[in-house]
Amino acid sequence: MNSLLIFADVSSKLDPTDYVGFTFFVGSMAMMAASAFFFLSLSQFDTKWRTSILVSGLITFIAAVHYFYMRDYWFSNLESPTFFRYVDWLLTVPLMCVEFYLILKVAGAKKSLMWKLIFASVVMLVTGYFGEAVFMSQAALWGGISGLAYFYIVYEIWLGGAKKLAIAEGGDVLKSHKILCWFVLVGWAIYPLGYMLGTDGWYTSIIGTGSVDVVYNIADAINKIGFGLVIYALAVKKQAVHS
Ligand SMILES: *C/C=C(C)/C=C/C=C(C)/C=C/C1=C(C)CCCC1(C)C
């Protein structure tokens, strides 16, 4: 009911130069299409890979629902839907940490690895929310703390325990792990850039201001859908080896 209303509501206000609205719209459709793709492919995988694909679908599905809300919020208020944005991330980023654990489970990954990554991601997002929505005059400080948690995640997967497990497993798991690591190093680095465009700090005189939402929306499409497709490709390859 609610989502039908959202569909009906927005079209009357669409403005061709509203890039934020445009990327919210395209983003919501892309997330929905990706979710359908992952969910409908589930039956082709055996139980060992099904969980990974299910989580890929959950990530894009949770994002799709949030994008409907964010899109509506944007069209009604022409303001960043920061609250929905961070709720979305708080649910989906820990699930991406779960994905790292799931693909490394074959190499003997322990739950503690997963919890370490989840904990760091929650610290990264909560402190980011503080800077962007609560203590806005200290955005640079909170963004810096958030950045430390981000670098911890980068360290753990590129050089720490996760990396060792990926090397021990080798083959397609190592290759996919490496691609996911690039997503985190390059794809996730787009977010702090958006944050700096939308908040005031020492960086403002260097990079100026801009639309946070366009940057976040592009980053989300790359990171949520692309990340899921890497997992999907790995599952397809592993499945072909076994059957
Ligand atoms: C699907 C959503 C994803 C992958 C979101 C990722 C978000 C980040 C990596 C955010 C990082 C931030 C910093 C590293 C510093 C400034 C504050 C944040 C939260 C934007």
XYZ file of C-alpha atoms and ligand atoms in Angstrom:
263
model
C 0.000 0.000 0.000
C 2.624 2.417 1.137
C 4.966 1.713 -1.755
C 2.125 2.074 -4.256
C 1.493 5.538 -2.913
C 5.158 6.330 -3.355
C 4.986 5.251 -6.999
C 1.962 7.445 -7.632
C 3.272 10.441 -5.767
C 6.606 11.334 -7.233
C 6.014 11.611 -10.966
C 4.269 14.974 -10.801
C 7.361 16.650 -9.376
C 10.063 15.142 -11.577
C 12.426 17.813 -12.801
C 14.965 16.847 -15.491
C 17.780 18.739 -13.749
C 17.083 17.106 -10.382
C 20.022 14.696 -10.425
C 19.461 13.688 -6.838
C 15.885 12.687 -7.588
C 16.986 10.964 -10.783
C 19.649 8.869 -9.032
C 17.216 7.995 -6.228
C 14.753 6.796 -8.853
C 17.248 4.798 -10.895
C 18.821 3.506 -7.685
C 15.533 2.151 -6.374
C 14.843 0.333 -9.642
C 18.366 -1.057 -9.903
C 18.272 -2.350 -6.328
C 14.910 -3.967 -6.949
C 16.033 -5.604 -10.200
C 19.225 -6.886 -8.553
C 17.204 -8.365 -5.680
C 14.900 -10.183 -8.100
C 17.960 -11.495 -9.928
C 19.647 -12.836 -6.780
C 16.484 -14.301 -5.245
C 15.335 -15.982 -8.462
C 18.771 -17.544 -8.964
C 18.742 -19.140 -5.500
C 17.412 -22.523 -6.581
C 20.329 -23.098 -8.954
C 22.797 -23.230 -6.045
C 23.434 -25.978 -3.522
C 23.025 -25.189 0.174
C 26.668 -24.259 0.664
C 26.397 -21.264 -1.675
C 22.754 -20.481 -1.207
C 23.356 -18.465 1.967
C 25.883 -16.207 0.224
C 23.497 -15.506 -2.649
C 20.608 -14.995 -0.228
C 22.665 -12.399 1.654
C 23.521 -10.642 -1.646
C 19.786 -10.457 -2.349
C 18.992 -9.227 1.158
C 21.547 -6.433 0.815
C 20.004 -5.094 -2.402
C 16.454 -5.736 -1.155
C 16.959 -3.811 2.100
C 18.500 -1.033 0.006
C 15.554 -1.088 -2.449
C 13.048 -0.556 0.361
C 15.144 2.269 1.822
C 15.499 3.822 -1.623
C 11.712 3.982 -1.955
C 11.553 5.845 1.324
C 14.551 8.070 0.528
C 13.201 8.916 -2.905
C 9.859 9.914 -1.411
C 11.554 11.911 1.325
C 13.670 13.735 -1.228
C 10.713 14.598 -3.474
C 8.635 15.815 -0.511
C 11.314 17.855 1.260
C 14.184 18.372 -1.218
C 16.443 17.508 1.679
C 18.918 14.676 2.262
C 17.253 11.649 3.860
C 20.219 11.184 6.189
C 18.326 9.141 8.751
C 17.058 6.523 6.248
C 20.478 6.519 4.594
C 22.227 5.486 7.780
C 19.575 2.941 8.784
C 20.071 1.351 5.354
C 23.857 1.273 5.788
C 23.617 0.018 9.354
C 21.740 -3.026 8.064
C 23.540 -3.638 4.783
C 27.206 -2.936 5.589
C 27.334 -5.544 8.408
C 25.767 -7.977 5.924
C 28.656 -7.263 3.554
C 30.996 -8.186 6.419
C 29.030 -11.432 6.739
C 29.729 -12.089 3.037
C 33.480 -11.939 3.652
C 33.053 -14.472 6.427
C 30.831 -16.747 4.344
C 33.216 -17.011 1.402
C 36.163 -17.618 3.764
C 34.330 -20.239 5.814
C 35.614 -22.951 3.460
C 39.124 -21.884 4.503
C 38.191 -22.194 8.183
C 37.215 -18.601 9.007
C 36.008 -18.181 12.578
C 32.973 -16.207 13.675
C 35.297 -13.856 15.560
C 36.541 -12.528 12.201
C 32.972 -11.737 11.219
C 32.202 -9.997 14.525
C 35.391 -7.922 14.333
C 34.418 -6.644 10.887
C 30.802 -6.055 11.932
C 31.881 -4.164 15.052
C 34.248 -1.935 13.064
C 31.541 -1.242 10.465
C 29.046 -0.232 13.163
C 31.620 2.113 14.744
C 32.332 3.568 11.282
C 28.642 4.230 10.599
C 27.520 5.455 14.019
C 30.371 7.971 14.233
C 29.655 9.014 10.635
C 26.017 9.627 11.573
C 27.102 11.706 14.559
C 29.139 13.946 12.280
C 26.559 14.197 9.547
C 23.378 14.585 11.587
C 23.950 15.063 15.326
C 27.160 16.971 16.119
C 27.440 18.737 12.803
C 29.850 21.413 13.995
C 32.381 18.628 14.693
C 31.880 16.800 11.405
C 35.620 16.588 10.684
C 36.345 14.994 14.063
C 33.610 12.352 13.791
C 34.465 11.722 10.155
C 38.069 11.144 11.229
C 37.059 8.600 13.870
C 34.809 6.921 11.319
C 37.763 6.834 8.920
C 39.900 4.995 11.476
C 37.281 2.250 11.748
C 37.163 2.140 7.945
C 40.942 1.708 7.745
C 40.763 -1.067 10.299
C 38.366 -2.951 7.988
C 40.665 -2.301 5.023
C 43.630 -3.578 7.056
C 41.830 -6.709 8.240
C 40.748 -7.827 4.780
C 43.843 -6.698 2.813
C 46.589 -7.701 5.231
C 45.083 -9.250 8.353
C 43.386 -12.526 9.231
C 40.934 -12.488 6.337
C 43.758 -12.166 3.835
C 45.633 -15.137 5.322
C 42.568 -17.329 5.043
C 41.993 -16.284 1.437
C 45.601 -17.150 0.581
C 45.305 -20.493 2.358
C 42.248 -21.341 0.269
C 43.661 -19.990 -3.014
C 41.963 -20.415 -6.400
C 38.636 -18.736 -7.098
C 38.071 -17.829 -3.442
C 41.333 -15.876 -3.347
C 40.525 -14.161 -6.640
C 37.047 -13.139 -5.491
C 38.335 -12.042 -2.100
C 40.775 -9.770 -3.869
C 38.031 -8.182 -5.981
C 35.898 -7.621 -2.872
C 38.935 -6.030 -1.203
C 39.151 -3.581 -4.111
C 35.489 -2.749 -3.658
C 36.171 -1.839 -0.034
C 39.340 0.126 -0.795
C 38.087 2.053 -3.831
C 34.297 1.692 -3.888
C 33.824 2.440 -0.199
C 36.255 5.359 -0.357
C 33.635 7.238 -2.404
C 31.536 7.631 0.771
C 33.953 9.793 2.777
C 34.243 11.959 -0.338
C 30.464 12.477 -0.304
C 30.619 13.154 3.424
C 33.233 15.859 2.920
C 31.137 17.482 0.184
C 28.139 17.628 2.505
C 29.679 18.691 5.816
C 31.861 21.566 6.979
C 35.463 20.932 8.019
C 39.107 21.664 7.205
C 38.524 19.979 3.839
C 35.735 22.335 2.737
C 38.132 24.970 1.389
C 39.885 22.261 -0.647
C 37.089 20.214 -2.179
C 34.178 22.617 -1.838
C 30.584 21.527 -1.413
C 28.361 19.376 -3.556
C 25.515 16.937 -3.585
C 26.094 14.226 -1.000
C 23.173 12.218 -2.291
C 24.328 11.891 -5.893
C 27.699 10.642 -4.640
C 26.156 8.227 -2.111
C 23.620 6.923 -4.648
C 26.289 6.136 -7.236
C 28.482 4.526 -4.589
C 25.589 2.380 -3.333
C 24.793 1.069 -6.814
C 28.438 0.132 -7.409
C 29.046 -1.373 -4.010
C 25.820 -3.213 -3.327
C 25.074 -4.597 -6.784
C 28.691 -5.057 -7.902
C 29.700 -6.704 -4.642
C 26.740 -9.107 -4.904
C 27.631 -9.994 -8.488
C 31.196 -10.916 -7.486
C 29.773 -13.361 -4.941
C 27.322 -14.653 -7.546
C 30.128 -15.237 -10.073
C 32.174 -17.076 -7.449
C 29.239 -19.326 -6.549
C 28.620 -20.118 -10.231
C 32.293 -21.043 -10.705
C 32.509 -23.182 -7.565
C 29.278 -24.910 -8.449
C 30.536 -25.750 -11.943
C 33.657 -27.336 -10.404
C 31.601 -29.589 -8.119
C 28.799 -30.738 -10.405
C 25.841 -0.191 0.895
C 26.456 0.795 1.650
C 27.789 0.900 1.893
C 28.788 -0.065 1.336
C 28.206 2.014 2.700
C 29.453 2.274 3.072
C 29.740 3.437 3.826
C 30.997 3.868 4.178
C 32.217 3.099 3.838
C 31.081 5.119 4.895
C 32.217 5.648 5.375
C 32.405 6.931 6.066
C 33.724 7.284 6.357
C 34.863 6.354 6.104
C 34.085 8.599 6.963
C 32.992 9.616 6.888
C 31.685 9.034 7.304
C 31.240 7.854 6.447
C 30.215 7.103 7.293
C 30.562 8.408 5.185
